[in-house]
Amino acid sequence: MVKSAHGAQGQAAPTAHTIRTTVALEGGTACIAQGRDAAADFLTRVQAEHGLPVSLRAMHLTQLVVSELVTNAHKYAPGPALLDLRIVGDTVEVAVWDSDPVLPVARAADPGRVGQHGLEIVMAVAQGFEVQREPVGKRITVRVALPDDPDGDVSGRNPQ
């Protein structure tokens, strides 16, 4: 299920200038790919319909963040999760809600540890990171800069 801040004819609601989509993830390992695909589709739509620049690097980092957060939700929280994507200024805000009330904690660096580096990765690439306990479960919100490509290439745009 996808909800969007658009009216019945696909036009932005007059009172809301927010570009946003929410996806219900039912669980299982397929929800990880579903989340990544939803992020790519959302950012592609942001470029095509709203003309906002989204660098290729931002596209990949957003998919990485979604993958890590949804993987953690799948591993540690029973039941479904929600993925909320929205544009805030020149960033994409990725929020994942899950039913587990335990707040995640980044572990100390350990080169010998195999796995469990997801939160460290997310925090390293994020412009902002926030964890919030909800009445049920928690919400993790991460912001990734859209025009963030060291080479200046913008995904979906032809060089002039």
Tab-separated table of N, CA and C in Angstrom:
chain	number	residue	atom	x	y	z
A	1	MET	N	0.844	-1.168	0.000
A	1	MET	CA	0.000	0.000	0.000
A	1	MET	C	0.890	1.231	0.000
A	2	VAL	N	0.592	2.172	-0.876
A	2	VAL	CA	1.362	3.411	-0.964
A	2	VAL	C	0.403	4.572	-0.790
A	3	LYS	N	0.740	5.451	0.124
A	3	LYS	CA	-0.021	6.683	0.305
A	3	LYS	C	0.872	7.817	-0.145
A	4	SER	N	0.281	8.819	-0.724
A	4	SER	CA	1.064	9.947	-1.197
A	4	SER	C	0.351	11.244	-0.854
A	5	ALA	N	1.105	12.312	-0.748
A	5	ALA	CA	0.526	13.621	-0.446
A	5	ALA	C	0.040	14.261	-1.742
A	6	HIS	N	-0.762	13.543	-2.490
A	6	HIS	CA	-1.335	14.051	-3.733
A	6	HIS	C	-2.839	13.912	-3.664
A	7	GLY	N	-3.528	14.813	-4.337
A	7	GLY	CA	-4.987	14.770	-4.393
A	7	GLY	C	-5.464	13.696	-5.349
A	8	ALA	N	-6.772	13.663	-5.571
A	8	ALA	CA	-7.399	12.622	-6.374
A	8	ALA	C	-6.879	12.603	-7.812
A	9	GLN	N	-6.581	13.768	-8.405
A	9	GLN	CA	-6.101	13.790	-9.777
A	9	GLN	C	-4.579	13.800	-9.866
A	10	GLY	N	-3.892	13.407	-8.793
A	10	GLY	CA	-2.439	13.361	-8.810
A	10	GLY	C	-1.791	14.705	-8.580
A	11	GLN	N	-2.586	15.721	-8.289
A	11	GLN	CA	-2.044	17.051	-8.023
A	11	GLN	C	-1.707	17.160	-6.546
A	12	ALA	N	-0.691	17.938	-6.224
A	12	ALA	CA	-0.324	18.135	-4.823
A	12	ALA	C	-1.489	18.787	-4.097
A	13	ALA	N	-1.742	18.340	-2.891
A	13	ALA	CA	-2.808	18.931	-2.086
A	13	ALA	C	-2.476	20.397	-1.851
A	14	PRO	N	-3.452	21.315	-1.966
A	14	PRO	CA	-3.157	22.742	-1.893
A	14	PRO	C	-2.567	23.179	-0.557
A	15	THR	N	-2.891	22.485	0.528
A	15	THR	CA	-2.383	22.893	1.828
A	15	THR	C	-1.073	22.207	2.181
A	16	ALA	N	-0.668	21.237	1.391
A	16	ALA	CA	0.552	20.507	1.716
A	16	ALA	C	1.519	20.568	0.542
A	17	HIS	N	2.709	21.095	0.776
A	17	HIS	CA	3.735	21.139	-0.254
A	17	HIS	C	4.742	20.027	-0.026
A	18	THR	N	4.380	19.078	0.824
A	18	THR	CA	5.263	17.979	1.144
A	18	THR	C	5.188	16.914	0.063
A	19	ILE	N	6.340	16.482	-0.395
A	19	ILE	CA	6.429	15.359	-1.328
A	19	ILE	C	6.739	14.155	-0.451
A	20	ARG	N	5.814	13.190	-0.444
A	20	ARG	CA	5.924	12.116	0.535
A	20	ARG	C	5.255	10.845	0.038
A	21	THR	N	5.734	9.715	0.484
A	21	THR	CA	5.076	8.437	0.256
A	21	THR	C	5.299	7.550	1.476
A	22	THR	N	4.327	6.716	1.757
A	22	THR	CA	4.418	5.766	2.866
A	22	THR	C	4.106	4.384	2.329
A	23	VAL	N	4.924	3.419	2.708
A	23	VAL	CA	4.769	2.051	2.237
A	23	VAL	C	4.657	1.129	3.446
A	24	ALA	N	3.621	0.300	3.471
A	24	ALA	CA	3.474	-0.724	4.504
A	24	ALA	C	4.265	-1.948	4.060
A	25	LEU	N	5.180	-2.374	4.903
A	25	LEU	CA	6.006	-3.546	4.616
A	25	LEU	C	5.499	-4.692	5.484
A	26	GLU	N	5.060	-5.755	4.858
A	26	GLU	CA	4.386	-6.841	5.565
A	26	GLU	C	5.314	-7.780	6.320
A	27	GLY	N	6.587	-7.665	6.135
A	27	GLY	CA	7.520	-8.561	6.815
A	27	GLY	C	8.092	-9.574	5.839
A	28	GLY	N	8.920	-10.449	6.340
A	28	GLY	CA	9.604	-11.404	5.475
A	28	GLY	C	10.776	-10.729	4.787
A	29	THR	N	11.654	-11.539	4.240
A	29	THR	CA	12.859	-10.976	3.620
A	29	THR	C	12.546	-10.167	2.364
A	30	ALA	N	11.416	-10.431	1.710
A	30	ALA	CA	11.057	-9.682	0.502
A	30	ALA	C	10.819	-8.206	0.798
A	31	CYS	N	10.488	-7.873	2.047
A	31	CYS	CA	10.215	-6.465	2.378
A	31	CYS	C	11.465	-5.605	2.265
A	32	ILE	N	12.638	-6.202	2.352
A	32	ILE	CA	13.883	-5.438	2.241
A	32	ILE	C	14.033	-4.913	0.809
A	33	ALA	N	13.862	-5.789	-0.165
A	33	ALA	CA	13.922	-5.368	-1.566
A	33	ALA	C	12.760	-4.436	-1.896
A	34	GLN	N	11.588	-4.694	-1.324
A	34	GLN	CA	10.424	-3.836	-1.542
A	34	GLN	C	10.728	-2.412	-1.067
A	35	GLY	N	11.379	-2.286	0.071
A	35	GLY	CA	11.751	-0.972	0.596
A	35	GLY	C	12.750	-0.261	-0.299
A	36	ARG	N	13.785	-0.989	-0.750
A	36	ARG	CA	14.782	-0.388	-1.655
A	36	ARG	C	14.130	0.085	-2.947
A	37	ASP	N	13.261	-0.764	-3.508
A	37	ASP	CA	12.578	-0.405	-4.751
A	37	ASP	C	11.678	0.814	-4.554
A	38	ALA	N	10.989	0.871	-3.422
A	38	ALA	CA	10.112	2.011	-3.132
A	38	ALA	C	10.927	3.298	-3.044
A	39	ALA	N	12.117	3.236	-2.444
A	39	ALA	CA	12.976	4.415	-2.331
A	39	ALA	C	13.433	4.879	-3.710
A	40	ALA	N	13.860	3.945	-4.555
A	40	ALA	CA	14.308	4.307	-5.911
A	40	ALA	C	13.156	4.895	-6.719
A	41	ASP	N	11.983	4.280	-6.634
A	41	ASP	CA	10.813	4.785	-7.360
A	41	ASP	C	10.437	6.190	-6.886
A	42	PHE	N	10.476	6.399	-5.571
A	42	PHE	CA	10.127	7.698	-5.006
A	42	PHE	C	11.078	8.781	-5.499
A	43	LEU	N	12.386	8.523	-5.421
A	43	LEU	CA	13.357	9.540	-5.833
A	43	LEU	C	13.317	9.774	-7.337
A	44	THR	N	13.050	8.738	-8.110
A	44	THR	CA	12.895	8.906	-9.556
A	44	THR	C	11.692	9.792	-9.849
A	45	ARG	N	10.599	9.574	-9.124
A	45	ARG	CA	9.394	10.394	-9.288
A	45	ARG	C	9.648	11.840	-8.853
A	46	VAL	N	10.419	12.018	-7.783
A	46	VAL	CA	10.759	13.364	-7.305
A	46	VAL	C	11.471	14.145	-8.406
A	47	GLN	N	12.363	13.480	-9.122
A	47	GLN	CA	13.078	14.132	-10.228
A	47	GLN	C	12.154	14.428	-11.391
A	48	ALA	N	11.406	13.407	-11.808
A	48	ALA	CA	10.584	13.528	-13.017
A	48	ALA	C	9.405	14.481	-12.837
A	49	GLU	N	8.711	14.388	-11.715
A	49	GLU	CA	7.491	15.168	-11.521
A	49	GLU	C	7.725	16.526	-10.879
A	50	HIS	N	8.775	16.637	-10.084
A	50	HIS	CA	8.989	17.874	-9.327
A	50	HIS	C	10.271	18.597	-9.728
A	51	GLY	N	11.097	17.968	-10.583
A	51	GLY	CA	12.306	18.608	-11.087
A	51	GLY	C	13.391	18.818	-10.049
A	52	LEU	N	13.321	18.098	-8.933
A	52	LEU	CA	14.353	18.245	-7.908
A	52	LEU	C	15.571	17.411	-8.266
A	53	PRO	N	16.766	17.971	-8.100
A	53	PRO	CA	17.969	17.199	-8.406
A	53	PRO	C	18.211	16.115	-7.358
A	54	VAL	N	18.464	14.922	-7.837
A	54	VAL	CA	18.805	13.799	-6.961
A	54	VAL	C	20.070	13.175	-7.537
A	55	SER	N	21.168	13.284	-6.822
A	55	SER	CA	22.416	12.735	-7.344
A	55	SER	C	22.352	11.208	-7.321
A	56	LEU	N	23.156	10.607	-8.173
A	56	LEU	CA	23.242	9.151	-8.208
A	56	LEU	C	23.723	8.628	-6.851
A	57	ARG	N	24.644	9.346	-6.250
A	57	ARG	CA	25.141	8.965	-4.929
A	57	ARG	C	24.013	9.006	-3.900
A	58	ALA	N	23.180	10.041	-3.933
A	58	ALA	CA	22.055	10.145	-3.000
A	58	ALA	C	21.069	8.999	-3.223
A	59	MET	N	20.846	8.639	-4.483
A	59	MET	CA	19.959	7.519	-4.799
A	59	MET	C	20.494	6.243	-4.147
A	60	HIS	N	21.774	5.984	-4.330
A	60	HIS	CA	22.373	4.764	-3.775
A	60	HIS	C	22.421	4.791	-2.249
A	61	LEU	N	22.788	5.935	-1.671
A	61	LEU	CA	22.835	6.027	-0.208
A	61	LEU	C	21.449	5.857	0.406
A	62	THR	N	20.435	6.415	-0.231
A	62	THR	CA	19.072	6.266	0.277
A	62	THR	C	18.655	4.804	0.244
A	63	GLN	N	18.952	4.111	-0.843
A	63	GLN	CA	18.626	2.693	-0.915
A	63	GLN	C	19.396	1.894	0.129
A	64	LEU	N	20.646	2.263	0.382
A	64	LEU	CA	21.438	1.593	1.411
A	64	LEU	C	20.822	1.807	2.787
A	65	VAL	N	20.461	3.044	3.101
A	65	VAL	CA	19.845	3.360	4.396
A	65	VAL	C	18.549	2.580	4.567
A	66	VAL	N	17.708	2.590	3.546
A	66	VAL	CA	16.438	1.851	3.610
A	66	VAL	C	16.716	0.370	3.834
A	67	SER	N	17.660	-0.177	3.096
A	67	SER	CA	17.988	-1.592	3.219
A	67	SER	C	18.420	-1.946	4.642
A	68	GLU	N	19.298	-1.136	5.211
A	68	GLU	CA	19.789	-1.408	6.567
A	68	GLU	C	18.684	-1.271	7.609
A	69	LEU	N	17.880	-0.208	7.509
A	69	LEU	CA	16.826	0.007	8.506
A	69	LEU	C	15.728	-1.047	8.403
A	70	VAL	N	15.332	-1.402	7.191
A	70	VAL	CA	14.284	-2.412	7.014
A	70	VAL	C	14.808	-3.791	7.417
A	71	THR	N	16.067	-4.070	7.125
A	71	THR	CA	16.663	-5.338	7.561
A	71	THR	C	16.608	-5.452	9.076
A	72	ASN	N	16.980	-4.380	9.778
A	72	ASN	CA	16.934	-4.406	11.244
A	72	ASN	C	15.510	-4.571	11.750
A	73	ALA	N	14.562	-3.891	11.133
A	73	ALA	CA	13.161	-4.040	11.530
A	73	ALA	C	12.723	-5.490	11.335
A	74	HIS	N	13.105	-6.079	10.217
A	74	HIS	CA	12.743	-7.469	9.934
A	74	HIS	C	13.367	-8.426	10.954
A	75	LYS	N	14.634	-8.173	11.304
A	75	LYS	CA	15.347	-9.072	12.220
A	75	LYS	C	14.876	-8.967	13.663
A	76	TYR	N	14.570	-7.756	14.122
A	76	TYR	CA	14.365	-7.541	15.553
A	76	TYR	C	12.939	-7.223	15.972
A	77	ALA	N	12.048	-6.952	15.030
A	77	ALA	CA	10.681	-6.567	15.396
A	77	ALA	C	9.679	-7.519	14.741
A	78	PRO	N	8.802	-8.071	15.536
A	78	PRO	CA	7.793	-8.952	14.935
A	78	PRO	C	6.766	-8.139	14.158
A	79	GLY	N	6.291	-8.701	13.062
A	79	GLY	CA	5.201	-8.065	12.326
A	79	GLY	C	5.643	-7.072	11.289
A	80	PRO	N	4.687	-6.262	10.846
A	80	PRO	CA	4.948	-5.330	9.747
A	80	PRO	C	5.772	-4.120	10.194
A	81	ALA	N	6.198	-3.363	9.187
A	81	ALA	CA	6.922	-2.109	9.412
A	81	ALA	C	6.357	-1.086	8.435
A	82	LEU	N	6.617	0.182	8.709
A	82	LEU	CA	6.228	1.263	7.801
A	82	LEU	C	7.475	1.998	7.345
A	83	LEU	N	7.533	2.280	6.053
A	83	LEU	CA	8.600	3.078	5.470
A	83	LEU	C	7.977	4.377	4.998
A	84	ASP	N	8.482	5.483	5.511
A	84	ASP	CA	7.981	6.805	5.125
A	84	ASP	C	9.132	7.563	4.490
A	85	LEU	N	8.913	8.061	3.288
A	85	LEU	CA	9.914	8.835	2.564
A	85	LEU	C	9.329	10.197	2.272
A	86	ARG	N	10.086	11.254	2.565
A	86	ARG	CA	9.599	12.586	2.228
A	86	ARG	C	10.772	13.508	1.963
A	87	ILE	N	10.481	14.518	1.169
A	87	ILE	CA	11.486	15.514	0.828
A	87	ILE	C	11.366	16.660	1.820
A	88	VAL	N	12.488	17.000	2.426
A	88	VAL	CA	12.563	18.121	3.363
A	88	VAL	C	13.737	18.985	2.898
A	89	GLY	N	13.413	20.105	2.268
A	89	GLY	CA	14.468	20.965	1.725
A	89	GLY	C	15.242	20.224	0.652
A	90	ASP	N	16.561	20.134	0.825
A	90	ASP	CA	17.380	19.416	-0.149
A	90	ASP	C	17.818	18.054	0.377
A	91	THR	N	16.977	17.465	1.249
A	91	THR	CA	17.251	16.116	1.747
A	91	THR	C	16.042	15.216	1.543
A	92	VAL	N	16.312	13.921	1.546
A	92	VAL	CA	15.240	12.936	1.614
A	92	VAL	C	15.271	12.400	3.045
A	93	GLU	N	14.112	12.401	3.662
A	93	GLU	CA	13.985	11.901	5.025
A	93	GLU	C	13.416	10.488	4.935
A	94	VAL	N	14.149	9.533	5.468
A	94	VAL	CA	13.754	8.132	5.479
A	94	VAL	C	13.390	7.788	6.916
A	95	ALA	N	12.138	7.372	7.132
A	95	ALA	CA	11.713	6.976	8.469
A	95	ALA	C	11.176	5.553	8.397
A	96	VAL	N	11.632	4.721	9.321
A	96	VAL	CA	11.137	3.349	9.408
A	96	VAL	C	10.579	3.151	10.808
A	97	TRP	N	9.309	2.747	10.850
A	97	TRP	CA	8.657	2.408	12.118
A	97	TRP	C	8.598	0.894	12.206
A	98	ASP	N	8.856	0.370	13.418
A	98	ASP	CA	8.633	-1.050	13.673
A	98	ASP	C	8.058	-1.212	15.072
A	99	SER	N	7.636	-2.402	15.402
A	99	SER	CA	6.903	-2.664	16.648
A	99	SER	C	7.785	-2.901	17.867
A	100	ASP	N	9.093	-3.006	17.689
A	100	ASP	CA	9.989	-3.276	18.812
A	100	ASP	C	10.322	-1.970	19.540
A	101	PRO	N	10.006	-1.864	20.836
A	101	PRO	CA	10.266	-0.617	21.559
A	101	PRO	C	11.735	-0.409	21.939
A	102	VAL	N	12.568	-1.436	21.779
A	102	VAL	CA	13.975	-1.321	22.162
A	102	VAL	C	14.690	-0.417	21.164
A	103	LEU	N	15.320	0.646	21.698
A	103	LEU	CA	16.035	1.593	20.840
A	103	LEU	C	17.389	1.007	20.438
A	104	PRO	N	17.772	1.141	19.183
A	104	PRO	CA	19.055	0.585	18.736
A	104	PRO	C	20.221	1.407	19.272
A	105	VAL	N	21.334	0.731	19.433
A	105	VAL	CA	22.554	1.380	19.900
A	105	VAL	C	23.680	0.946	18.966
A	106	ALA	N	24.418	1.920	18.453
A	106	ALA	CA	25.572	1.595	17.611
A	106	ALA	C	26.632	0.935	18.480
A	107	ARG	N	27.178	-0.137	17.994
A	107	ARG	CA	28.200	-0.865	18.741
A	107	ARG	C	29.568	-0.245	18.501
A	108	ALA	N	30.460	-0.480	19.430
A	108	ALA	CA	31.833	0.005	19.288
A	108	ALA	C	32.485	-0.685	18.094
A	109	ALA	N	33.369	0.040	17.433
A	109	ALA	CA	34.067	-0.519	16.278
A	109	ALA	C	34.820	-1.777	16.681
A	110	ASP	N	34.701	-2.804	15.866
A	110	ASP	CA	35.378	-4.071	16.112
A	110	ASP	C	35.650	-4.716	14.763
A	111	PRO	N	36.888	-4.601	14.258
A	111	PRO	CA	37.191	-5.134	12.935
A	111	PRO	C	36.997	-6.649	12.841
A	112	GLY	N	36.992	-7.345	13.971
A	112	GLY	CA	36.809	-8.794	13.964
A	112	GLY	C	35.343	-9.216	13.946
A	113	ARG	N	34.437	-8.270	14.184
A	113	ARG	CA	33.007	-8.604	14.230
A	113	ARG	C	32.484	-8.792	12.807
A	114	VAL	N	31.765	-9.872	12.613
A	114	VAL	CA	31.142	-10.127	11.325
A	114	VAL	C	29.674	-9.737	11.449
A	115	GLY	N	29.241	-8.814	10.593
A	115	GLY	CA	27.856	-8.370	10.626
A	115	GLY	C	27.595	-7.370	11.733
A	116	GLN	N	26.352	-6.967	11.838
A	116	GLN	CA	25.880	-6.013	12.842
A	116	GLN	C	26.587	-4.655	12.749
A	117	HIS	N	26.839	-4.220	11.515
A	117	HIS	CA	27.444	-2.911	11.272
A	117	HIS	C	26.447	-1.940	10.644
A	118	GLY	N	25.205	-2.366	10.475
A	118	GLY	CA	24.209	-1.575	9.761
A	118	GLY	C	24.000	-0.192	10.324
A	119	LEU	N	23.826	-0.094	11.630
A	119	LEU	CA	23.589	1.207	12.243
A	119	LEU	C	24.809	2.118	12.105
A	120	GLU	N	25.997	1.547	12.206
A	120	GLU	CA	27.224	2.327	12.010
A	120	GLU	C	27.275	2.897	10.590
A	121	ILE	N	26.915	2.077	9.615
A	121	ILE	CA	26.915	2.506	8.217
A	121	ILE	C	25.911	3.634	8.014
A	122	VAL	N	24.701	3.436	8.531
A	122	VAL	CA	23.646	4.440	8.379
A	122	VAL	C	24.090	5.769	8.982
A	123	MET	N	24.642	5.726	10.173
A	123	MET	CA	25.066	6.961	10.837
A	123	MET	C	26.219	7.637	10.090
A	124	ALA	N	27.059	6.853	9.428
A	124	ALA	CA	28.197	7.415	8.695
A	124	ALA	C	27.765	8.166	7.441
A	125	VAL	N	26.684	7.752	6.793
A	125	VAL	CA	26.271	8.380	5.539
A	125	VAL	C	25.159	9.405	5.719
A	126	ALA	N	24.607	9.500	6.911
A	126	ALA	CA	23.437	10.354	7.149
A	126	ALA	C	23.815	11.804	7.423
A	127	GLN	N	22.949	12.718	6.966
A	127	GLN	CA	23.043	14.135	7.327
A	127	GLN	C	22.409	14.354	8.690
A	128	GLY	N	21.517	13.451	9.066
A	128	GLY	CA	20.848	13.527	10.355
A	128	GLY	C	20.333	12.160	10.734
A	129	PHE	N	20.272	11.884	12.033
A	129	PHE	CA	19.839	10.581	12.543
A	129	PHE	C	19.075	10.808	13.833
A	130	GLU	N	17.915	10.186	13.943
A	130	GLU	CA	17.080	10.360	15.140
A	130	GLU	C	16.323	9.067	15.416
A	131	VAL	N	16.246	8.695	16.679
A	131	VAL	CA	15.457	7.542	17.097
A	131	VAL	C	14.429	8.039	18.095
A	132	GLN	N	13.197	7.618	17.888
A	132	GLN	CA	12.109	8.095	18.749
A	132	GLN	C	11.228	6.922	19.147
A	133	ARG	N	11.002	6.782	20.445
A	133	ARG	CA	10.066	5.769	20.918
A	133	ARG	C	8.657	6.250	20.599
A	134	GLU	N	7.819	5.358	20.111
A	134	GLU	CA	6.433	5.646	19.755
A	134	GLU	C	5.520	4.962	20.775
A	135	PRO	N	4.217	5.294	20.803
A	135	PRO	CA	3.309	4.585	21.713
A	135	PRO	C	3.391	3.063	21.532
A	136	VAL	N	3.615	2.644	20.290
A	136	VAL	CA	3.904	1.236	20.002
A	136	VAL	C	5.172	1.227	19.167
A	137	GLY	N	6.212	0.598	19.664
A	137	GLY	CA	7.447	0.469	18.907
A	137	GLY	C	8.293	1.727	18.881
A	138	LYS	N	8.985	1.913	17.758
A	138	LYS	CA	9.908	3.048	17.601
A	138	LYS	C	9.941	3.488	16.153
A	139	ARG	N	10.480	4.681	15.939
A	139	ARG	CA	10.669	5.240	14.605
A	139	ARG	C	12.115	5.723	14.511
A	140	ILE	N	12.785	5.302	13.455
A	140	ILE	CA	14.148	5.755	13.175
A	140	ILE	C	14.068	6.636	11.938
A	141	THR	N	14.599	7.853	12.042
A	141	THR	CA	14.549	8.814	10.947
A	141	THR	C	15.969	9.204	10.561
A	142	VAL	N	16.250	9.133	9.279
A	142	VAL	CA	17.569	9.446	8.738
A	142	VAL	C	17.379	10.415	7.578
A	143	ARG	N	18.246	11.408	7.473
A	143	ARG	CA	18.206	12.353	6.364
A	143	ARG	C	19.457	12.183	5.493
A	144	VAL	N	19.219	12.158	4.185
A	144	VAL	CA	20.302	12.027	3.203
A	144	VAL	C	20.201	13.203	2.244
A	145	ALA	N	21.325	13.876	1.995
A	145	ALA	CA	21.346	15.013	1.068
A	145	ALA	C	21.085	14.539	-0.354
A	146	LEU	N	20.225	15.263	-1.074
A	146	LEU	CA	19.894	14.899	-2.458
A	146	LEU	C	20.976	15.299	-3.457
A	147	PRO	N	21.458	16.552	-3.440
A	147	PRO	CA	22.483	16.948	-4.422
A	147	PRO	C	23.874	16.656	-3.877
A	148	ASP	N	24.160	15.386	-3.637
A	148	ASP	CA	25.375	15.006	-2.921
A	148	ASP	C	26.230	14.079	-3.768
A	149	ASP	N	26.775	14.594	-4.859
A	149	ASP	CA	27.618	13.776	-5.715
A	149	ASP	C	28.946	14.481	-5.907
A	150	PRO	N	30.040	13.870	-5.446
A	150	PRO	CA	31.345	14.526	-5.567
A	150	PRO	C	31.701	14.904	-7.004
A	151	ASP	N	31.199	14.158	-7.998
A	151	ASP	CA	31.516	14.451	-9.394
A	151	ASP	C	30.530	15.430	-10.017
A	152	GLY	N	29.492	15.796	-9.275
A	152	GLY	CA	28.529	16.750	-9.778
A	152	GLY	C	27.477	16.159	-10.700
A	153	ASP	N	27.487	14.849	-10.909
A	153	ASP	CA	26.489	14.225	-11.767
A	153	ASP	C	25.168	14.134	-11.023
A	154	VAL	N	24.103	14.467	-11.710
A	154	VAL	CA	22.786	14.368	-11.132
A	154	VAL	C	22.048	13.252	-11.849
A	155	SER	N	21.598	12.277	-11.095
A	155	SER	CA	20.893	11.134	-11.674
A	155	SER	C	19.700	11.592	-12.477
A	156	GLY	N	19.519	10.994	-13.651
A	156	GLY	CA	18.358	11.302	-14.467
A	156	GLY	C	18.478	12.565	-15.298
A	157	ARG	N	19.617	13.222	-15.270
A	157	ARG	CA	19.796	14.458	-16.047
A	157	ARG	C	20.907	14.225	-17.078
A	158	ASN	N	20.722	14.795	-18.230
A	158	ASN	CA	21.753	14.692	-19.270
A	158	ASN	C	22.748	15.830	-19.118
A	159	PRO	N	24.060	15.533	-19.200
A	159	PRO	CA	25.043	16.623	-19.122
A	159	PRO	C	24.901	17.532	-20.342
A	160	GLN	N	25.142	18.814	-20.144
A	160	GLN	CA	24.952	19.794	-21.221
A	160	GLN	C	26.244	20.060	-21.932
